[in-house]
Backbone as JSON, one array per atom type, in Angstrom:
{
  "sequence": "XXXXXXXXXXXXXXXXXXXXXXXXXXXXXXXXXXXXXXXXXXXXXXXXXXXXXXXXXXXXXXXXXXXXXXXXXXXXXXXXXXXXXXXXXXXXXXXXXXXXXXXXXXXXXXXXXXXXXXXXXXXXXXXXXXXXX",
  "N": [[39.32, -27.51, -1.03], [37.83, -25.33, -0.53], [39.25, -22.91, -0.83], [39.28, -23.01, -4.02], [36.81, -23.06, -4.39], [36.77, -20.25, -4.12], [38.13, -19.16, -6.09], [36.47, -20.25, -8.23], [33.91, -19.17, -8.01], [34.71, -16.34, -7.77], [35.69, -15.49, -10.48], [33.72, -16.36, -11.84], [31.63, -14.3, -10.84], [32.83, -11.85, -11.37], [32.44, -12.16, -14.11], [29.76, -11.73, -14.36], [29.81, -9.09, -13.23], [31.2, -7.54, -15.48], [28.94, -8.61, -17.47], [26.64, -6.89, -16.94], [28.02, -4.58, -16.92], [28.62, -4.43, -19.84], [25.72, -4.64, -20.55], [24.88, -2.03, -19.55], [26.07, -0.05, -21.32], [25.23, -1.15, -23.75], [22.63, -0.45, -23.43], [22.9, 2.72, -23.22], [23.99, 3.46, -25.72], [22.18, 2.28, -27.22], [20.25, 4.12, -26.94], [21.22, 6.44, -27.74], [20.96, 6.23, -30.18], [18.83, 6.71, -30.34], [17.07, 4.31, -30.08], [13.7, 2.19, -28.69], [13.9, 1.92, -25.48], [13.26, -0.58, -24.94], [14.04, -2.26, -26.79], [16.7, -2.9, -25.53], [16.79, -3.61, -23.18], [15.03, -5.93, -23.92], [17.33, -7.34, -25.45], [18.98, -7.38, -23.72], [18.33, -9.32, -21.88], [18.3, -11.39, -22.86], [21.14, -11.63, -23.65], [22.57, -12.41, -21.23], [21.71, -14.31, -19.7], [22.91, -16.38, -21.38], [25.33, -15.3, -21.53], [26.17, -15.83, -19.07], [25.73, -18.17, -18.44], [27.94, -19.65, -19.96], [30.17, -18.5, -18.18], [29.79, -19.53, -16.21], [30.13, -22.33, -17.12], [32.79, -22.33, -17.82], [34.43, -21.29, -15.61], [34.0, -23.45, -13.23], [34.39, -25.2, -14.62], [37.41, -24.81, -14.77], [38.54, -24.03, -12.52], [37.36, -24.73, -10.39], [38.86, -27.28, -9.23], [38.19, -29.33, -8.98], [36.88, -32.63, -10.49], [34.79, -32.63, -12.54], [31.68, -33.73, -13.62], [30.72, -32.73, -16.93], [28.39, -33.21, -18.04], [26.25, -32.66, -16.39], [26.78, -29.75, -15.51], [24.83, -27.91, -16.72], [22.57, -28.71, -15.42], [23.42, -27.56, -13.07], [24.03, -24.99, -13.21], [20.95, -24.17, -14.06], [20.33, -24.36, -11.67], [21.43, -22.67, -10.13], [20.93, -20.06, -11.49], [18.22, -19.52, -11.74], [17.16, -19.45, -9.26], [18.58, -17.0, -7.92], [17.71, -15.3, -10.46], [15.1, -14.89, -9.72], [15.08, -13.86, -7.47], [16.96, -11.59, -7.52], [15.4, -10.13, -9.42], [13.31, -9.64, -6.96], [14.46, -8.21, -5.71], [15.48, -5.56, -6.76], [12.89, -4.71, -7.54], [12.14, -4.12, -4.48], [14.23, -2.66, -3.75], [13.84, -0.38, -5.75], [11.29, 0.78, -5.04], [11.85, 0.87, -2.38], [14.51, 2.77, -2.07], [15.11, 5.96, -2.89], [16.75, 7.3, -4.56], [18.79, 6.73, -7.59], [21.63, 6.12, -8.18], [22.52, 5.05, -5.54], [20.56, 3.22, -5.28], [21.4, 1.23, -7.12], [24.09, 0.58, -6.52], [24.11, -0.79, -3.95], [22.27, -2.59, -5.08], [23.75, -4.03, -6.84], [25.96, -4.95, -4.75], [24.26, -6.85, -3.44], [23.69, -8.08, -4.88], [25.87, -9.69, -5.43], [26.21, -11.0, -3.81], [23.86, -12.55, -3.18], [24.76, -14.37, -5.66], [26.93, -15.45, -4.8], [25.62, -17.19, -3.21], [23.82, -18.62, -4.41], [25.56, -20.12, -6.05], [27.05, -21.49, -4.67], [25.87, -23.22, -3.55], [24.75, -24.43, -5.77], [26.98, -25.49, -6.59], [27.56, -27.78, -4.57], [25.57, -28.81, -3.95], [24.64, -29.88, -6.53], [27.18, -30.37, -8.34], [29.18, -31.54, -7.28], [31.4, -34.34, -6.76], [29.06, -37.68, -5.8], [29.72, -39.57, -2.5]],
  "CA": [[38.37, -27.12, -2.06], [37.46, -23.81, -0.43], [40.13, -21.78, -1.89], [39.0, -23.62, -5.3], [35.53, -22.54, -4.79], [35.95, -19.12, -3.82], [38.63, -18.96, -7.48], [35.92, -20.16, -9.19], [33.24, -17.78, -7.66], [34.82, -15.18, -8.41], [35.78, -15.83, -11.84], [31.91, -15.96, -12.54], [31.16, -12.8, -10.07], [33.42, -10.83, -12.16], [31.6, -11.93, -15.22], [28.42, -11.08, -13.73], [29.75, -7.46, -13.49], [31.53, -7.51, -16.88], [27.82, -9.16, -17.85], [26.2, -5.85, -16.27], [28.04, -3.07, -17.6], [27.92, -4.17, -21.27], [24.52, -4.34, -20.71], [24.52, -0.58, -19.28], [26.57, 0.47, -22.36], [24.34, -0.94, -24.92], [21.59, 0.57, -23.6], [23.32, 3.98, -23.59], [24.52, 3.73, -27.52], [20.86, 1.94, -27.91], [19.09, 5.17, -26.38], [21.52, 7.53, -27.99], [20.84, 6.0, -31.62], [17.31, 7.1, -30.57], [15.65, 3.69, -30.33], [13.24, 2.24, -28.19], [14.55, 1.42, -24.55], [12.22, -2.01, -24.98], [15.24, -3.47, -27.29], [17.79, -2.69, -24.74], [15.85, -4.41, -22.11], [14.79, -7.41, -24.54], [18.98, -7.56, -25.43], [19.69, -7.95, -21.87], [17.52, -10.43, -21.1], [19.0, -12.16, -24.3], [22.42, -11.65, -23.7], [22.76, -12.0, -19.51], [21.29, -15.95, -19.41], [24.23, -17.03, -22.08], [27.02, -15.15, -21.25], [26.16, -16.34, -17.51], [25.81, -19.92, -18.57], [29.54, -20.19, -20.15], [30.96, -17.83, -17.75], [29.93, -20.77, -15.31], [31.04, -23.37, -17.35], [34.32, -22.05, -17.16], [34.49, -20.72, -14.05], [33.58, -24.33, -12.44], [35.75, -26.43, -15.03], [39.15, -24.68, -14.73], [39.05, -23.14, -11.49], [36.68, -25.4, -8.96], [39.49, -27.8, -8.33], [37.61, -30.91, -8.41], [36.47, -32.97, -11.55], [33.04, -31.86, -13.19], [31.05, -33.99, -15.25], [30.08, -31.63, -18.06], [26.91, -33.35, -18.38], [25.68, -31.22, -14.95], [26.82, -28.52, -15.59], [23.75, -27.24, -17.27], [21.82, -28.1, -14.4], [24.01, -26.92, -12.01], [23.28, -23.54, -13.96], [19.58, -23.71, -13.47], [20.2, -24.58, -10.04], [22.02, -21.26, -9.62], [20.3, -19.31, -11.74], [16.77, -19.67, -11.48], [17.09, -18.63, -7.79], [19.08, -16.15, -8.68], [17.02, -14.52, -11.17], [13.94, -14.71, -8.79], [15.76, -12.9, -6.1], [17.37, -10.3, -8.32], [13.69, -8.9, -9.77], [12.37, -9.06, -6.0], [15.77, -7.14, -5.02], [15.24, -4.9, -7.99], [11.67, -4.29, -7.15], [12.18, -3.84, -3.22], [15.26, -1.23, -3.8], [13.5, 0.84, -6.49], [10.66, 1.09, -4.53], [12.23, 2.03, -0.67], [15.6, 3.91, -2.37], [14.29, 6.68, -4.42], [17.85, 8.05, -5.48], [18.95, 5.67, -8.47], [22.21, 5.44, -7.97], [22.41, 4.75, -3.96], [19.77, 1.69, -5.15], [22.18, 0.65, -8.58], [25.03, 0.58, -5.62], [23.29, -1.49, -3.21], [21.63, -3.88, -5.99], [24.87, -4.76, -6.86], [26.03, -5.82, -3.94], [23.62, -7.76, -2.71], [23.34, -9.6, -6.27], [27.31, -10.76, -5.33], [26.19, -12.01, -2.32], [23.19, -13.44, -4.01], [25.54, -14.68, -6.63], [27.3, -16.12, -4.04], [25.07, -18.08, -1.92], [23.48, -19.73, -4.73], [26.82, -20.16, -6.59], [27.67, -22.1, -3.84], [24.74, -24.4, -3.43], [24.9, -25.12, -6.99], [28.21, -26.83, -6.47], [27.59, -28.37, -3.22], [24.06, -30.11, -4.62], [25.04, -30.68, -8.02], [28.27, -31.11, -8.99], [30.03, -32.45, -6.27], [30.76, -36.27, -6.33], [28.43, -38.24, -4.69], [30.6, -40.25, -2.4]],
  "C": [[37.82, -25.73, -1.8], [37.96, -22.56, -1.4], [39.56, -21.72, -3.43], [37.44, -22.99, -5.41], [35.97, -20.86, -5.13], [36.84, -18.23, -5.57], [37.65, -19.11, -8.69], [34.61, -19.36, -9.31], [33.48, -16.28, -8.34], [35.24, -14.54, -9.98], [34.07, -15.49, -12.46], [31.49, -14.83, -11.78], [31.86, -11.7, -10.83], [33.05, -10.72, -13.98], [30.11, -11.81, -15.39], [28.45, -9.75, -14.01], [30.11, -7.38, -14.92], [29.8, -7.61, -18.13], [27.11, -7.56, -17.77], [26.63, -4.31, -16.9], [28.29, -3.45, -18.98], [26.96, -4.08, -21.3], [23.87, -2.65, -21.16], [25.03, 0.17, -20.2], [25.72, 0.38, -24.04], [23.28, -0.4, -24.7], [21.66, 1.67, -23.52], [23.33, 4.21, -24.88], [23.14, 3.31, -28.03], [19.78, 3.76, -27.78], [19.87, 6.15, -27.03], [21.54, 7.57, -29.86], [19.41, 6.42, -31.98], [16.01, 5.89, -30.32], [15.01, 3.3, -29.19], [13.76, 1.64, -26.73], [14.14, -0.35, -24.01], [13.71, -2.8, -25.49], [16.15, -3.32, -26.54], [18.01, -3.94, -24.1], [15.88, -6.08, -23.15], [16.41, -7.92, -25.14], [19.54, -7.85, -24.76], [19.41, -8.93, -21.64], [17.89, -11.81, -22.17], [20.32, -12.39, -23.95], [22.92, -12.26, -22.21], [22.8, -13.53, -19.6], [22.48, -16.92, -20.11], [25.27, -16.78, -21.88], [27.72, -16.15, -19.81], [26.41, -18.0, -17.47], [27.73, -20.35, -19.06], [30.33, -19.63, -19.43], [30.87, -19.36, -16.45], [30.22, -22.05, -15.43], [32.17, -23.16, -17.51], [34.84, -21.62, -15.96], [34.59, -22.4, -13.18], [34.67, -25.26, -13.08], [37.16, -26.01, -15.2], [39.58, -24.24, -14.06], [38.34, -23.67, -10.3], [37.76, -26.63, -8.36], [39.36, -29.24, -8.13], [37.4, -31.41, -10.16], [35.56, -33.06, -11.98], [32.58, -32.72, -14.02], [30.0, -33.12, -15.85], [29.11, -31.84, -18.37], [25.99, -32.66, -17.07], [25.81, -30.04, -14.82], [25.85, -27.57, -16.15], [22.51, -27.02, -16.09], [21.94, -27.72, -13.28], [23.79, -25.38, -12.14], [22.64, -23.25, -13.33], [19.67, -23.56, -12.21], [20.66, -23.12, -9.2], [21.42, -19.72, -9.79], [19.14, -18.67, -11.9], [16.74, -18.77, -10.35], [17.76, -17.07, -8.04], [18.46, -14.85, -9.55], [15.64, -14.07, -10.33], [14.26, -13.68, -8.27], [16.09, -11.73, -6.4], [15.91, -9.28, -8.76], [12.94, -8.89, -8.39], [13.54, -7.99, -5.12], [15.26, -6.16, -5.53], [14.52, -4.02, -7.71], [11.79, -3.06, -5.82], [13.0, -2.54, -3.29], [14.67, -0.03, -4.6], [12.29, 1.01, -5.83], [10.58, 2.22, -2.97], [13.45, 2.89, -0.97], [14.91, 4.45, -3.5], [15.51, 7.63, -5.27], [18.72, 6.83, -6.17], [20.32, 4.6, -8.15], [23.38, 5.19, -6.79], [21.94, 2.92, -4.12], [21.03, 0.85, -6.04], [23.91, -0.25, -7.16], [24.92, -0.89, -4.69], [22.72, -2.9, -3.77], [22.75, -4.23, -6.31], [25.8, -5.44, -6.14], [25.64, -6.53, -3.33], [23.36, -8.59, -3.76], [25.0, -10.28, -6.04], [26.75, -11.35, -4.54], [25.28, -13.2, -2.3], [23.66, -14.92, -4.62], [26.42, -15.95, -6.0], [27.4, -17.27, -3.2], [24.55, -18.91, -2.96], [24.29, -20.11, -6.14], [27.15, -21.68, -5.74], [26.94, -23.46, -3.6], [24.58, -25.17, -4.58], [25.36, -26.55, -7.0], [28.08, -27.32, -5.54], [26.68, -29.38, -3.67], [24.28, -30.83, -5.65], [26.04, -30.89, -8.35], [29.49, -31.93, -7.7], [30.19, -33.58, -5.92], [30.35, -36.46, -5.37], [30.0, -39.1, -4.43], [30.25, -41.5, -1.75]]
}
């Protein structure tokens, strides 16, 4: 099941980034149409939580290896993402605060949100979806 995890890991870590730079694209074409960098931001935060949610229901049901009941999978989600999201705005925070060149921090925040991504990726499936036996 390792191998199986780390296929379906990365399946959703690569739609994390995919997740990430459409973001950074609409808020380029948003800021170059002139408007306010608020809807960018409120688009992201719109768009990021859903893409993330089916990128992990696929990611888990056609590439974890094991047999999923689809009724957990939602809170196998939360279970991932909650933490997740916490961690990311005190990453966020912490880097734009002690790196003061943008993108040294942008560099840095991204790898430590895989690893993030990673660890409670992993716990997800270990707690929640994994038959009890």
């Amino acid at each position: 099941m390792k191998d199986s995890l780390l296929k379906a890991f990365f399946v959703y870590a690569y739609s994390f980034v995919v997740v990430f730079m459409f973001n950074s694209l609409l808020m380029v074409i948003l800021m170059k149409l002139g408007l306010v960098p608020l809807i960018g931001t409120i688009l992201s935060y719109i768009i990021t939580p859903v893409a993330l949610f089916f990128a992990y229901k696929i990611s888990v049901k056609k590439f974890l290896g094991m047999p999923v009941d689809e009724k957990r999978i939602p809170r196998a989600w939360f279970f991932q993402f909650i933490p997740f999201f916490v961690i990311s705005l005190i990453l966020s925070w912490l880097l734009g605060w002690l790196i003061k060149q943008s993108s040294l921090a942008v560099f840095i925040f991204l790898n430590l949100e895989l690893l993030v991504i990673y660890i409670t990726f992993k716990l997800s499936v270990e707690k929640v979806l994994k038959p009890e036996r």
